[in-house]
PDB file of C-alpha atoms in Angstrom:
ATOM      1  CA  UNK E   1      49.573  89.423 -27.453  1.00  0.00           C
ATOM      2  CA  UNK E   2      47.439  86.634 -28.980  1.00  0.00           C
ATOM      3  CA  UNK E   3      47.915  82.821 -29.085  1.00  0.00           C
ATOM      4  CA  UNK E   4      46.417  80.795 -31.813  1.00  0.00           C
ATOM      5  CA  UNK E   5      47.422  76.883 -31.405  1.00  0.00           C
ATOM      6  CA  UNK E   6      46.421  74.375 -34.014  1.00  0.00           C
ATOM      7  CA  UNK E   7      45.894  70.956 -33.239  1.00  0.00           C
ATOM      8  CA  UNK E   8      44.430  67.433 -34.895  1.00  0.00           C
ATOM      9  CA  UNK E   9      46.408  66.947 -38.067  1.00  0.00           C
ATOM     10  CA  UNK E  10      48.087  63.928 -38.888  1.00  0.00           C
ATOM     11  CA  UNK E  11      48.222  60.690 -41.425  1.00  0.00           C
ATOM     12  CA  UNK E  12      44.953  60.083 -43.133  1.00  0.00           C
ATOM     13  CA  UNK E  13      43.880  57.600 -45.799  1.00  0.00           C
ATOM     14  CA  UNK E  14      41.593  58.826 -48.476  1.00  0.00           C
ATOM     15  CA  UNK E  15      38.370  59.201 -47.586  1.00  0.00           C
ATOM     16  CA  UNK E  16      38.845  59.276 -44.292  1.00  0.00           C
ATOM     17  CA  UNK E  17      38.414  62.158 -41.577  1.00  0.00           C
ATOM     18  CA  UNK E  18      40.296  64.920 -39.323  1.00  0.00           C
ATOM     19  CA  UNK E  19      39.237  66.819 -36.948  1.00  0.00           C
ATOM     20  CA  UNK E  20      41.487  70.183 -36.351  1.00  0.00           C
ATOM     21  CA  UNK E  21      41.423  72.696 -33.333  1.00  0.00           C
ATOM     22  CA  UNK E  22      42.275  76.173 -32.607  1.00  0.00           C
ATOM     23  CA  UNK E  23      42.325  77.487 -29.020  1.00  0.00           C
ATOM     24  CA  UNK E  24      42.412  81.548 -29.365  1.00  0.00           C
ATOM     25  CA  UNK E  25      44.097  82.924 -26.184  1.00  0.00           C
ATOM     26  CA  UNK E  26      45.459  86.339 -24.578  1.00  0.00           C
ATOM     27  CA  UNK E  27      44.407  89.760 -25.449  1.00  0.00           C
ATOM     28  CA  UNK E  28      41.365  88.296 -27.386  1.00  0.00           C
ATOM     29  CA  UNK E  29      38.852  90.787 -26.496  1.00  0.00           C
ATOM     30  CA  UNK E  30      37.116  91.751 -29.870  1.00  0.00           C
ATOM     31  CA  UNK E  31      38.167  88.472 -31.471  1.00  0.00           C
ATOM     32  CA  UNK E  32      35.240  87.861 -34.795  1.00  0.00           C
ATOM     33  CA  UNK E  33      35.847  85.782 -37.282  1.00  0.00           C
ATOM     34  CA  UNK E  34      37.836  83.212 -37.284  1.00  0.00           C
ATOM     35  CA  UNK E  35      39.136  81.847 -40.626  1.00  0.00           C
ATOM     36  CA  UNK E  36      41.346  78.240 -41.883  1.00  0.00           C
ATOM     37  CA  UNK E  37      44.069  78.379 -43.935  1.00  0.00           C
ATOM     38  CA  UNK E  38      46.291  75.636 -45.850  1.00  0.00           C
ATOM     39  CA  UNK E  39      49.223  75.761 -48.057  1.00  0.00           C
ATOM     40  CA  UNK E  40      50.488  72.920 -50.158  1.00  0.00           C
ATOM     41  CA  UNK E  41      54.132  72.466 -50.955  1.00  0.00           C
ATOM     42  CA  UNK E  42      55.134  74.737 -53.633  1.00  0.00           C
ATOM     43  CA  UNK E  43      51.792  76.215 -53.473  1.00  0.00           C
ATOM     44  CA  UNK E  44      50.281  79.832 -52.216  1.00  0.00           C
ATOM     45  CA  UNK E  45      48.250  79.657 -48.734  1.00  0.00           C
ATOM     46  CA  UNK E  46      44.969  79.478 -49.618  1.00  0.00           C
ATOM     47  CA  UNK E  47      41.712  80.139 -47.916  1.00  0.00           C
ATOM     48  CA  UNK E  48      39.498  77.081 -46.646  1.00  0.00           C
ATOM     49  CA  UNK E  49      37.116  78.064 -44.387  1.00  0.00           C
ATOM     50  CA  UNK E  50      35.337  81.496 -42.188  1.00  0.00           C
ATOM     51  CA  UNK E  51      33.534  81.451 -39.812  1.00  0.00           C
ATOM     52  CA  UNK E  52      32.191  84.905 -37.553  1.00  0.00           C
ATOM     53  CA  UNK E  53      31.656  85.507 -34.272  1.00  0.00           C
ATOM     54  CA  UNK E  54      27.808  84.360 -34.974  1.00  0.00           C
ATOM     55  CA  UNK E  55      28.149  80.888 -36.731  1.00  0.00           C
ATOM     56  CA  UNK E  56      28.067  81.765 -39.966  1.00  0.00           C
ATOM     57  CA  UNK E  57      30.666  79.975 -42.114  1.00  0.00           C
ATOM     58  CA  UNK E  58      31.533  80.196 -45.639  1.00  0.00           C
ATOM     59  CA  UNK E  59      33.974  77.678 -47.685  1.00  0.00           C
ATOM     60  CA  UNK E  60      35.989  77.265 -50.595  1.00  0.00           C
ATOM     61  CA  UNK E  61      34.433  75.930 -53.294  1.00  0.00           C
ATOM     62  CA  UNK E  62      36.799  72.592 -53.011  1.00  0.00           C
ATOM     63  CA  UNK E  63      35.561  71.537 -49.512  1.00  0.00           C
ATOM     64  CA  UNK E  64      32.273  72.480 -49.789  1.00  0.00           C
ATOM     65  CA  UNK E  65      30.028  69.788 -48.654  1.00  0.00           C
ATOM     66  CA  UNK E  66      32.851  67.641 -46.932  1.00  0.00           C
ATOM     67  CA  UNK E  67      34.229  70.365 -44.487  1.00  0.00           C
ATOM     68  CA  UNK E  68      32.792  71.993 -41.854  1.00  0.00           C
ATOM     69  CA  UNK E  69      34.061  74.844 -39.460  1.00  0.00           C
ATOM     70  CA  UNK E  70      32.337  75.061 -36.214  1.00  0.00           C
ATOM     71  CA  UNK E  71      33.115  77.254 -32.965  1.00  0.00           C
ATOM     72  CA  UNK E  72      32.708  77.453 -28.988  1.00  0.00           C
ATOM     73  CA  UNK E  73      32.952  81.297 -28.190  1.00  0.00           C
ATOM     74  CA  UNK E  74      33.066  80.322 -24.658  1.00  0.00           C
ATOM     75  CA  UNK E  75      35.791  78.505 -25.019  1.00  0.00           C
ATOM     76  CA  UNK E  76      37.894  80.644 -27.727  1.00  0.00           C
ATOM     77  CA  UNK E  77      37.925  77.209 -29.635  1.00  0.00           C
ATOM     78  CA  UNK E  78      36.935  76.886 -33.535  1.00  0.00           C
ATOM     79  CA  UNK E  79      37.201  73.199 -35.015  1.00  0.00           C
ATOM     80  CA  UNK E  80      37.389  72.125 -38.614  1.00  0.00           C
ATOM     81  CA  UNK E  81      35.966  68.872 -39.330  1.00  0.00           C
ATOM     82  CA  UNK E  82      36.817  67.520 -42.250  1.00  0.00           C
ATOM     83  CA  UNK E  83      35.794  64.596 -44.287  1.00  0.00           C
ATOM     84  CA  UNK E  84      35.947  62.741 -47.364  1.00  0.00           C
ATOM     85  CA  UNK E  85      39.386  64.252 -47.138  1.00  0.00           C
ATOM     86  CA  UNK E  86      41.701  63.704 -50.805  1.00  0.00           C
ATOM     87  CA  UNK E  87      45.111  63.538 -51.938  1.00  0.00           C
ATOM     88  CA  UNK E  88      45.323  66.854 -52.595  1.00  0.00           C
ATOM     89  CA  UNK E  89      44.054  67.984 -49.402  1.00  0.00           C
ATOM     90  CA  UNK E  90      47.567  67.839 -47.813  1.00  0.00           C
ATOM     91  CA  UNK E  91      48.737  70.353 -46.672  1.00  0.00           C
ATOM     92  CA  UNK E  92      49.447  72.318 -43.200  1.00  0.00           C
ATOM     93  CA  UNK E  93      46.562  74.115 -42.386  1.00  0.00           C
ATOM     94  CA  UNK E  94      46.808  77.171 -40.306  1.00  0.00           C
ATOM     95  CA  UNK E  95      44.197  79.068 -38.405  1.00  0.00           C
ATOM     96  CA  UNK E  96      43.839  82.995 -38.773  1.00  0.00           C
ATOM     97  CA  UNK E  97      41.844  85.671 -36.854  1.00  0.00           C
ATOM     98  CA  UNK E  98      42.170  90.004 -37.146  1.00  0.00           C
ATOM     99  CA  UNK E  99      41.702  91.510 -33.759  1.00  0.00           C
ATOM    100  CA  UNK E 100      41.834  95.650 -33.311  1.00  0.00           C
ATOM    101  CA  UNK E 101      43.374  95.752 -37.343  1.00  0.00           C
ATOM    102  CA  UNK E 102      46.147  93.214 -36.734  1.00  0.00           C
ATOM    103  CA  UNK E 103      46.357  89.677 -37.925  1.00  0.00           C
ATOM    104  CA  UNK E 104      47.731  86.154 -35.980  1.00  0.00           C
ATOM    105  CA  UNK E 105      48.400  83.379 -37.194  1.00  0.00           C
ATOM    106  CA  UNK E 106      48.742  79.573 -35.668  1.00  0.00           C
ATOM    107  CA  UNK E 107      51.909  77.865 -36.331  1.00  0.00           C
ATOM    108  CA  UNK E 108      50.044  75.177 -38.457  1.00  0.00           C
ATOM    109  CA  UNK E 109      49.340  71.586 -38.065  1.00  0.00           C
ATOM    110  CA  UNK E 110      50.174  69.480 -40.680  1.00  0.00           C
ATOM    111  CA  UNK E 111      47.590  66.973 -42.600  1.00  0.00           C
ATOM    112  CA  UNK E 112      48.718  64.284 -45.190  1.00  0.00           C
ATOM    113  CA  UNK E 113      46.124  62.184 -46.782  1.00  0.00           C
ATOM    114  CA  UNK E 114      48.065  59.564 -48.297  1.00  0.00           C
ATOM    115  CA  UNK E 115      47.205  55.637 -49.079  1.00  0.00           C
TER     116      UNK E 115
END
């Protein structure tokens, strides 16, 4: 079985910054990449952010340049730091990872960026 737990979300004004974690635990041997969901009310979940095993990170065209995903293998930990954060960032964002063909999911954190 494998644990994913989000944490970090909360009430942001625009502009401002979050800072969300994932802690990866149980049978997690052959964990890789590591990827960040969101979904918006009334909206499909959408991909934000990868990032493998290695560091190597990739983003959706909307965050680029104000997100960043980071990792501690050591520690089964990815973050998500985000900045510049909008309006239409909120949503709950969810952390995702495929180990041995299967996938897990977090149970979300939520993140409102309101004024």
């Amino acid at each position: 079985q494998v644990q994913l737990v989000e944490s970090g979300g909360g009430l942001v004004q625009p502009g401002g910054s979050l800072r969300l974690s994932c802690v990866a635990s149980g049978s997690i041997f052959g964990i890789n990449a590591m990827d960040w969901y969101r979904q918006a009310p009334g909206k499909q979940r959408e991909l934000v952010a990868i990032i493998t095993k290695g560091g190597t990170t990739d983003y959706t065209d909307s965050v680029k340049g104000r997100f960043t995903a980071s990792r501690d293998n050591a520690k089964n930990t990815v973050w998500l730091q985000m900045n510049s954060l909008k309006p239409e960032d909120t949503a709950v964002y969810y952390c995702h990872t495929v180990i041995r063909g299967i996938g897990y999911w977090g149970q979300g954190t939520q993140v409102t960026v309101s004024s």
